[in-house]
Coordinates of N, CA and C in Angstrom, one line a residue:
M482 N 70.5 92.5 -68.2 CA 69.3 92.8 -67.7 C 69.1 94.0 -66.8
T483 N 70.2 94.9 -66.8 CA 70.0 96.0 -66.7 C 69.3 96.7 -67.3
M484 N 68.2 97.7 -66.5 CA 67.4 98.5 -67.4 C 67.5 99.8 -66.8
T485 N 67.0 101.0 -67.3 CA 67.0 102.3 -66.7 C 65.8 102.6 -66.7
S486 N 65.3 103.5 -65.4 CA 64.0 103.9 -64.8 C 64.2 105.7 -65.3
P487 N 62.9 106.2 -65.7 CA 63.2 107.9 -65.6 C 63.2 108.3 -64.2
D488 N 63.0 107.4 -63.3 CA 63.5 107.6 -62.0 C 64.9 107.1 -61.2
Q489 N 65.6 107.0 -61.9 CA 66.8 106.4 -61.4 C 67.4 106.9 -59.8
A490 N 67.3 108.0 -59.6 CA 67.8 108.5 -58.4 C 67.0 108.2 -57.3
L491 N 65.5 108.1 -57.3 CA 64.7 107.3 -56.4 C 64.7 106.0 -56.0
L492 N 65.3 105.1 -57.3 CA 65.4 103.7 -57.1 C 66.5 103.7 -56.5
E493 N 67.7 104.3 -56.6 CA 69.0 104.1 -56.1 C 68.5 104.4 -54.5
T494 N 68.0 105.6 -53.9 CA 68.0 105.8 -52.8 C 67.0 104.8 -52.1
L495 N 66.1 104.1 -52.8 CA 65.7 103.2 -52.3 C 66.3 101.8 -52.0
M496 N 67.4 101.5 -52.9 CA 68.4 100.3 -53.0 C 69.3 101.0 -51.8
H497 N 69.6 102.2 -51.6 CA 70.3 102.0 -50.5 C 70.2 101.4 -49.0
R498 N 68.7 102.2 -49.1 CA 68.4 101.7 -47.6 C 68.1 100.0 -47.4
C499 N 67.8 99.3 -49.0 CA 67.8 97.8 -48.8 C 69.2 97.2 -48.7
I500 N 70.1 98.0 -49.3 CA 71.8 97.6 -48.3 C 72.0 97.8 -47.3
E501 N 71.3 98.6 -46.4 CA 71.1 99.0 -45.0 C 70.5 97.9 -44.0
L502 N 69.5 97.6 -45.0 CA 69.0 96.5 -44.0 C 69.7 95.0 -44.4
A503 N 70.3 94.6 -45.6 CA 70.8 93.7 -46.0 C 72.4 93.2 -45.1
R504 N 72.6 94.8 -44.9 CA 74.1 94.3 -43.9 C 73.3 93.9 -42.3
R505 N 72.3 94.2 -42.1 CA 71.8 93.9 -40.7 C 71.4 92.5 -40.7
A506 N 71.0 92.1 -41.8 CA 70.5 90.5 -41.9 C 72.0 89.7 -41.9
K507 N 72.9 90.2 -42.5 CA 74.6 89.8 -42.5 C 74.7 89.3 -41.4
E508 N 74.8 90.7 -40.4 CA 75.3 90.7 -39.4 C 74.6 89.4 -38.2
R509 N 73.2 89.4 -38.6 CA 72.6 88.1 -37.4 C 72.6 87.2 -38.2
G510 N 73.6 86.6 -39.5 CA 73.7 85.3 -39.7 C 72.9 84.9 -40.7
E511 N 72.1 85.8 -41.2 CA 71.5 85.5 -42.5 C 72.0 85.8 -44.3
R512 N 71.5 85.4 -45.0 CA 71.8 85.7 -46.4 C 71.6 87.3 -46.2
P513 N 72.4 88.2 -47.0 CA 72.0 89.4 -47.2 C 71.2 90.3 -47.9
V514 N 69.9 89.8 -47.5 CA 69.2 90.5 -48.4 C 67.7 91.4 -47.3
G515 N 67.7 92.7 -48.2 CA 66.8 93.8 -47.8 C 66.0 93.9 -48.6
A516 N 64.7 94.4 -48.1 CA 63.6 94.7 -49.0 C 63.0 95.9 -48.5
V517 N 62.4 97.0 -49.3 CA 61.6 97.7 -49.1 C 60.4 97.7 -50.0
I518 N 59.3 98.4 -49.6 CA 57.9 98.9 -50.1 C 57.6 100.3 -50.1
A519 N 57.7 100.7 -51.2 CA 57.3 102.0 -51.2 C 56.2 102.5 -52.0
R520 N 55.2 103.8 -51.7 CA 54.3 104.1 -52.5 C 54.5 105.5 -52.5
G521 N 54.1 106.2 -53.6 CA 54.4 107.5 -54.0 C 56.2 107.9 -53.6
G522 N 57.2 107.1 -53.7 CA 58.1 107.4 -53.7 C 58.6 107.6 -52.1
R523 N 57.5 107.4 -50.8 CA 58.1 107.2 -49.7 C 57.9 105.6 -49.2
I524 N 59.0 105.2 -48.4 CA 58.9 103.7 -48.1 C 57.8 103.3 -46.9
V525 N 57.1 102.8 -47.3 CA 55.8 102.3 -46.3 C 56.1 101.0 -45.5
A526 N 57.2 100.2 -45.7 CA 57.4 98.9 -44.9 C 58.8 98.4 -45.3
E527 N 59.1 97.9 -44.3 CA 60.6 97.1 -44.8 C 60.8 95.7 -44.3
G528 N 61.7 94.7 -44.8 CA 61.8 93.4 -44.6 C 63.4 93.3 -44.4
I529 N 63.5 92.3 -43.7 CA 65.4 91.7 -43.2 C 65.1 90.1 -43.4
E530 N 66.0 89.8 -44.3 CA 65.9 88.1 -44.2 C 65.8 87.8 -42.9
A531 N 65.0 86.4 -42.6 CA 64.9 86.2 -41.5 C 64.7 84.6 -41.5
V532 N 65.3 83.6 -42.4 CA 64.7 82.1 -42.6 C 65.7 81.6 -41.5
R533 N 67.0 82.0 -41.1 CA 67.6 81.1 -40.1 C 67.3 81.3 -38.8
T534 N 67.1 82.9 -38.5 CA 66.8 83.2 -37.0 C 65.5 82.8 -36.7
E535 N 64.7 82.7 -37.4 CA 63.1 82.3 -37.3 C 62.8 80.6 -37.5
Q536 N 64.0 80.2 -38.2 CA 63.9 78.7 -38.6 C 62.5 78.6 -39.7
D537 N 62.2 79.5 -40.4 CA 61.0 79.4 -41.3 C 61.4 79.7 -42.5
I538 N 61.3 78.9 -43.6 CA 61.8 79.0 -45.2 C 60.7 80.3 -45.8
T539 N 59.9 80.8 -45.0 CA 58.8 82.0 -45.7 C 59.4 83.1 -45.3
R540 N 60.6 83.0 -44.4 CA 60.7 84.5 -44.0 C 61.9 85.2 -45.0
H541 N 61.5 85.6 -46.1 CA 62.0 86.2 -46.8 C 62.1 87.4 -46.7
A542 N 62.9 88.1 -47.0 CA 62.9 89.8 -46.9 C 61.9 90.4 -47.3
E543 N 61.4 90.0 -48.8 CA 60.4 90.6 -49.6 C 59.2 90.0 -49.1
V544 N 58.7 89.0 -48.7 CA 57.4 88.4 -48.0 C 57.1 89.4 -46.8
I545 N 58.3 89.5 -46.2 CA 58.5 89.9 -44.6 C 57.8 91.4 -45.0
A546 N 58.4 92.5 -46.0 CA 57.8 93.8 -46.4 C 56.7 93.9 -46.8
I547 N 56.4 92.5 -47.8 CA 55.2 92.5 -48.1 C 54.1 92.7 -47.0
N548 N 54.2 91.7 -46.2 CA 53.3 91.6 -45.1 C 53.1 92.8 -44.3
N549 N 54.4 93.3 -43.8 CA 54.4 95.0 -42.9 C 53.9 95.7 -44.0
A550 N 53.9 96.1 -45.3 CA 53.0 96.9 -46.1 C 51.7 96.7 -46.3
R551 N 51.3 95.7 -45.8 CA 49.8 95.0 -45.9 C 49.1 95.7 -44.8
R552 N 49.8 95.4 -43.6 CA 49.4 95.8 -41.8 C 49.3 97.4 -42.0
A553 N 50.4 98.1 -42.5 CA 50.9 99.4 -42.4 C 49.4 100.1 -43.6
L554 N 49.3 99.5 -44.5 CA 48.6 100.1 -45.5 C 47.2 99.6 -45.2
G555 N 46.6 98.8 -44.6 CA 45.3 98.4 -44.5 C 44.5 97.8 -45.4
T556 N 45.5 97.1 -46.6 CA 45.1 96.7 -47.7 C 45.8 95.4 -48.2
A557 N 45.3 94.3 -48.7 CA 46.3 93.3 -49.8 C 46.2 94.1 -50.7
D558 N 45.9 94.9 -51.3 CA 46.2 95.3 -52.4 C 47.2 96.6 -52.8
L559 N 48.6 95.8 -53.2 CA 49.7 96.5 -53.2 C 49.7 97.3 -54.6
S560 N 48.7 97.6 -55.7 CA 48.6 97.9 -57.1 C 49.4 99.3 -57.1
D561 N 49.5 100.2 -55.8 CA 50.3 101.4 -56.2 C 51.6 101.2 -55.5
C562 N 52.0 100.3 -55.4 CA 53.6 100.2 -54.5 C 54.3 99.6 -55.7
T563 N 55.9 99.9 -55.0 CA 57.0 99.3 -55.6 C 57.7 98.7 -54.6
L564 N 58.1 97.5 -55.0 CA 59.2 96.8 -54.4 C 60.5 96.7 -54.7
V565 N 61.4 96.8 -53.6 CA 62.8 97.0 -54.4 C 63.5 96.3 -53.2
T566 N 64.4 95.3 -53.5 CA 65.3 94.8 -53.3 C 66.6 94.0 -53.2
T567 N 67.5 94.0 -52.7 CA 68.7 93.7 -53.0 C 69.0 92.3 -53.9
H568 N 68.2 91.4 -53.9 CA 68.2 90.5 -54.5 C 67.0 90.0 -55.5
E569 N 67.3 89.6 -56.6 CA 66.1 89.1 -57.8 C 65.4 88.1 -56.4
P570 N 63.7 88.6 -56.5 CA 63.0 87.5 -55.9 C 62.9 86.3 -56.5
C571 N 62.9 85.5 -55.6 CA 63.1 84.2 -55.9 C 61.5 83.6 -56.1
I572 N 61.2 82.4 -56.5 CA 59.7 81.7 -56.8 C 58.7 82.1 -56.0
L573 N 59.2 81.9 -54.5 CA 58.6 81.8 -53.8 C 58.0 83.4 -53.7
C574 N 58.7 84.3 -53.7 CA 58.6 85.9 -53.0 C 57.8 86.4 -54.5
S575 N 58.1 86.1 -55.8 CA 57.6 86.4 -56.7 C 56.0 86.3 -57.2
Y576 N 55.8 84.9 -56.3 CA 54.0 84.4 -56.0 C 53.2 85.3 -55.5
A577 N 54.0 85.8 -54.1 CA 53.6 86.9 -53.3 C 53.7 88.4 -54.3
I578 N 54.3 88.9 -54.4 CA 54.3 89.8 -55.7 C 53.1 89.8 -56.4
R579 N 53.1 88.8 -57.1 CA 51.8 88.6 -58.1 C 50.5 88.7 -57.5
H580 N 50.6 88.2 -56.3 CA 49.0 88.0 -55.8 C 48.9 89.5 -55.1
H581 N 49.8 90.2 -54.3 CA 49.2 91.3 -54.2 C 49.7 92.7 -55.2
R582 N 49.4 92.1 -56.7 CA 49.4 93.1 -57.5 C 50.5 94.0 -57.8
I583 N 51.7 94.0 -57.3 CA 53.0 95.0 -57.1 C 53.6 95.1 -58.4
P584 N 53.0 96.6 -59.1 CA 53.3 96.5 -60.7 C 54.7 96.6 -60.7
L585 N 55.6 97.2 -59.8 CA 57.1 97.7 -60.2 C 58.2 96.9 -59.3
V586 N 58.9 96.0 -60.1 CA 60.1 95.1 -59.0 C 61.1 95.5 -59.5
V587 N 62.0 96.1 -58.5 CA 63.4 96.6 -58.7 C 64.4 95.7 -57.9
F588 N 65.5 95.2 -58.5 CA 66.5 94.3 -57.6 C 67.9 94.9 -58.0
G589 N 68.8 94.1 -57.1 CA 70.0 94.3 -57.6 C 70.7 93.4 -57.9
V590 N 70.6 92.0 -57.5 CA 71.4 91.3 -58.2 C 70.6 90.1 -58.7
A591 N 70.9 89.3 -59.8 CA 70.1 88.0 -60.1 C 70.8 86.7 -59.4
V592 N 69.5 86.2 -58.9 CA 69.8 84.8 -58.4 C 69.9 83.3 -59.1
G593 N 69.8 83.6 -60.4 CA 69.5 82.3 -61.5 C 68.5 81.1 -61.2
E594 N 68.7 80.0 -61.3 CA 67.5 78.9 -60.9 C 66.6 79.1 -60.1
I595 N 66.9 80.1 -59.1 CA 65.2 80.0 -58.1 C 64.9 81.5 -58.2
G596 N 65.3 82.3 -59.5 CA 64.8 83.6 -59.6 C 63.7 83.7 -60.3
G597 N 62.5 84.5 -59.7 CA 61.1 84.5 -60.2 C 61.2 85.4 -61.4
Y598 N 62.1 85.9 -62.1 CA 62.3 86.9 -63.3 C 63.4 86.0 -64.3
S599 N 64.4 85.3 -64.0 CA 65.6 85.2 -64.6 C 65.7 83.8 -64.8
S600 N 64.8 82.7 -64.1 CA 65.1 81.1 -64.3 C 64.1 81.0 -65.1
E601 N 64.1 79.4 -65.2 CA 63.2 78.7 -66.4 C 61.4 78.9 -65.8
L602 N 61.4 79.1 -64.3 CA 60.2 79.3 -63.7 C 60.0 80.8 -63.2
A603 N 59.7 81.6 -64.3 CA 60.0 82.8 -64.0 C 58.4 83.7 -64.1
V604 N 57.9 83.4 -62.6 CA 56.5 83.6 -62.3 C 56.2 85.2 -62.6
L605 N 57.4 86.0 -62.2 CA 57.2 87.6 -62.7 C 57.3 87.8 -64.2
K606 N 56.9 86.8 -64.9 CA 57.0 87.0 -66.4 C 55.5 86.5 -67.1
D607 N 54.8 85.3 -66.1 CA 54.1 84.6 -66.3 C 52.9 85.5 -66.7
R608 N 51.9 85.0 -67.9 CA 51.1 85.5 -68.1 C 49.8 84.3 -68.2
T609 N 50.1 83.3 -67.8 CA 49.2 82.1 -67.9 C 47.9 82.3 -66.9
V610 N 48.6 82.9 -65.5 CA 47.5 82.8 -64.7 C 46.7 84.2 -64.5
K611 N 45.6 83.8 -65.4 CA 44.8 85.2 -65.7 C 44.3 86.0 -64.6
R612 N 44.3 85.4 -63.3 CA 43.6 86.3 -62.1 C 44.7 87.1 -61.7
W613 N 46.2 86.5 -62.1 CA 47.3 87.9 -61.4 C 47.3 88.8 -62.5
G614 N 46.9 88.9 -63.7 CA 47.0 90.2 -64.3 C 47.9 90.4 -65.2
E615 N 48.4 91.9 -65.4 CA 49.7 91.7 -66.2 C 50.7 91.6 -65.3
P616 N 51.8 91.0 -66.0 CA 53.1 91.2 -65.2 C 53.9 92.2 -64.8
P617 N 54.4 92.4 -63.5 CA 54.9 93.7 -63.3 C 56.3 94.3 -64.3
E618 N 56.4 95.6 -64.1 CA 57.4 95.9 -64.8 C 58.6 95.2 -63.9
V619 N 59.8 94.9 -64.4 CA 60.9 94.1 -63.8 C 62.0 95.1 -63.8
I620 N 62.9 95.7 -63.0 CA 64.2 96.7 -63.4 C 65.2 96.0 -62.5
G621 N 66.3 95.3 -63.1 CA 67.4 94.3 -62.7 C 68.7 95.3 -62.4
G622 N 69.5 94.9 -61.9 CA 71.0 95.6 -61.6 C 71.2 96.8 -60.9
V623 N 70.4 97.3 -60.5 CA 70.4 98.7 -59.7 C 71.4 98.6 -58.5
L624 N 72.4 99.0 -58.7 CA 73.5 99.0 -57.6 C 73.9 97.7 -57.3
E625 N 73.9 97.0 -58.8 CA 74.3 95.4 -58.5 C 75.4 95.3 -57.6
E626 N 76.7 96.3 -58.0 CA 78.0 95.9 -57.4 C 77.8 96.3 -55.6
E627 N 77.1 97.2 -55.4 CA 77.0 97.7 -53.9 C 75.9 96.4 -53.1
C628 N 75.0 95.7 -53.9 CA 74.3 94.4 -53.1 C 75.3 93.8 -53.3
R629 N 76.1 93.2 -54.3 CA 77.0 91.9 -54.3 C 78.1 92.1 -53.2
G630 N 78.7 93.3 -52.7 CA 79.5 93.5 -51.7 C 79.2 93.6 -50.3
V631 N 77.5 93.4 -50.0 CA 77.2 93.4 -48.5 C 77.6 92.2 -48.2

C-alpha cells in the first residue's frame, strides 16, 4: 500500500508533526494517534487522540483535527486541504473525511478490519454515496516504522 507523492518531503514533515502529537497522546494514556490538516502546505489544525481522557468514542485525532480546521478556516468545505495521520483513518473518521470533501489522505500505519481504506468497509474508496463525490487520493505507509514506534 506504500505509495509515493511528488511532494514526499512535505508529507514527511507533516507526518513528523503527527508523530509528535501521537507521543503526547500516548503520554496521556491514549492510543498513539496524531493528525494534522494542512492547506497550501501549512498546518491549519491538529488533533490528538482523546477517546479515553474525554470518555467519548468520537474523539479520534482525525475528527478533532477536522473540527479544529472547520473552526480555523470558517468553513465545513475542506476540499483544498490534506489530512495526515499516524494511523489509517477508521470507518468513523473516514465518514467525516468524505463529508468534508478532503481530497488527500496520508497515513503511516494501516489498521486492518476497522480501516476506512484497507478493510471490507472501505469508506474512503466508496463510490456509491453520490453526494460525497470522488473518493480522496490515499497515500499509505508514510514513515510507517516511525509511526509504529510511537
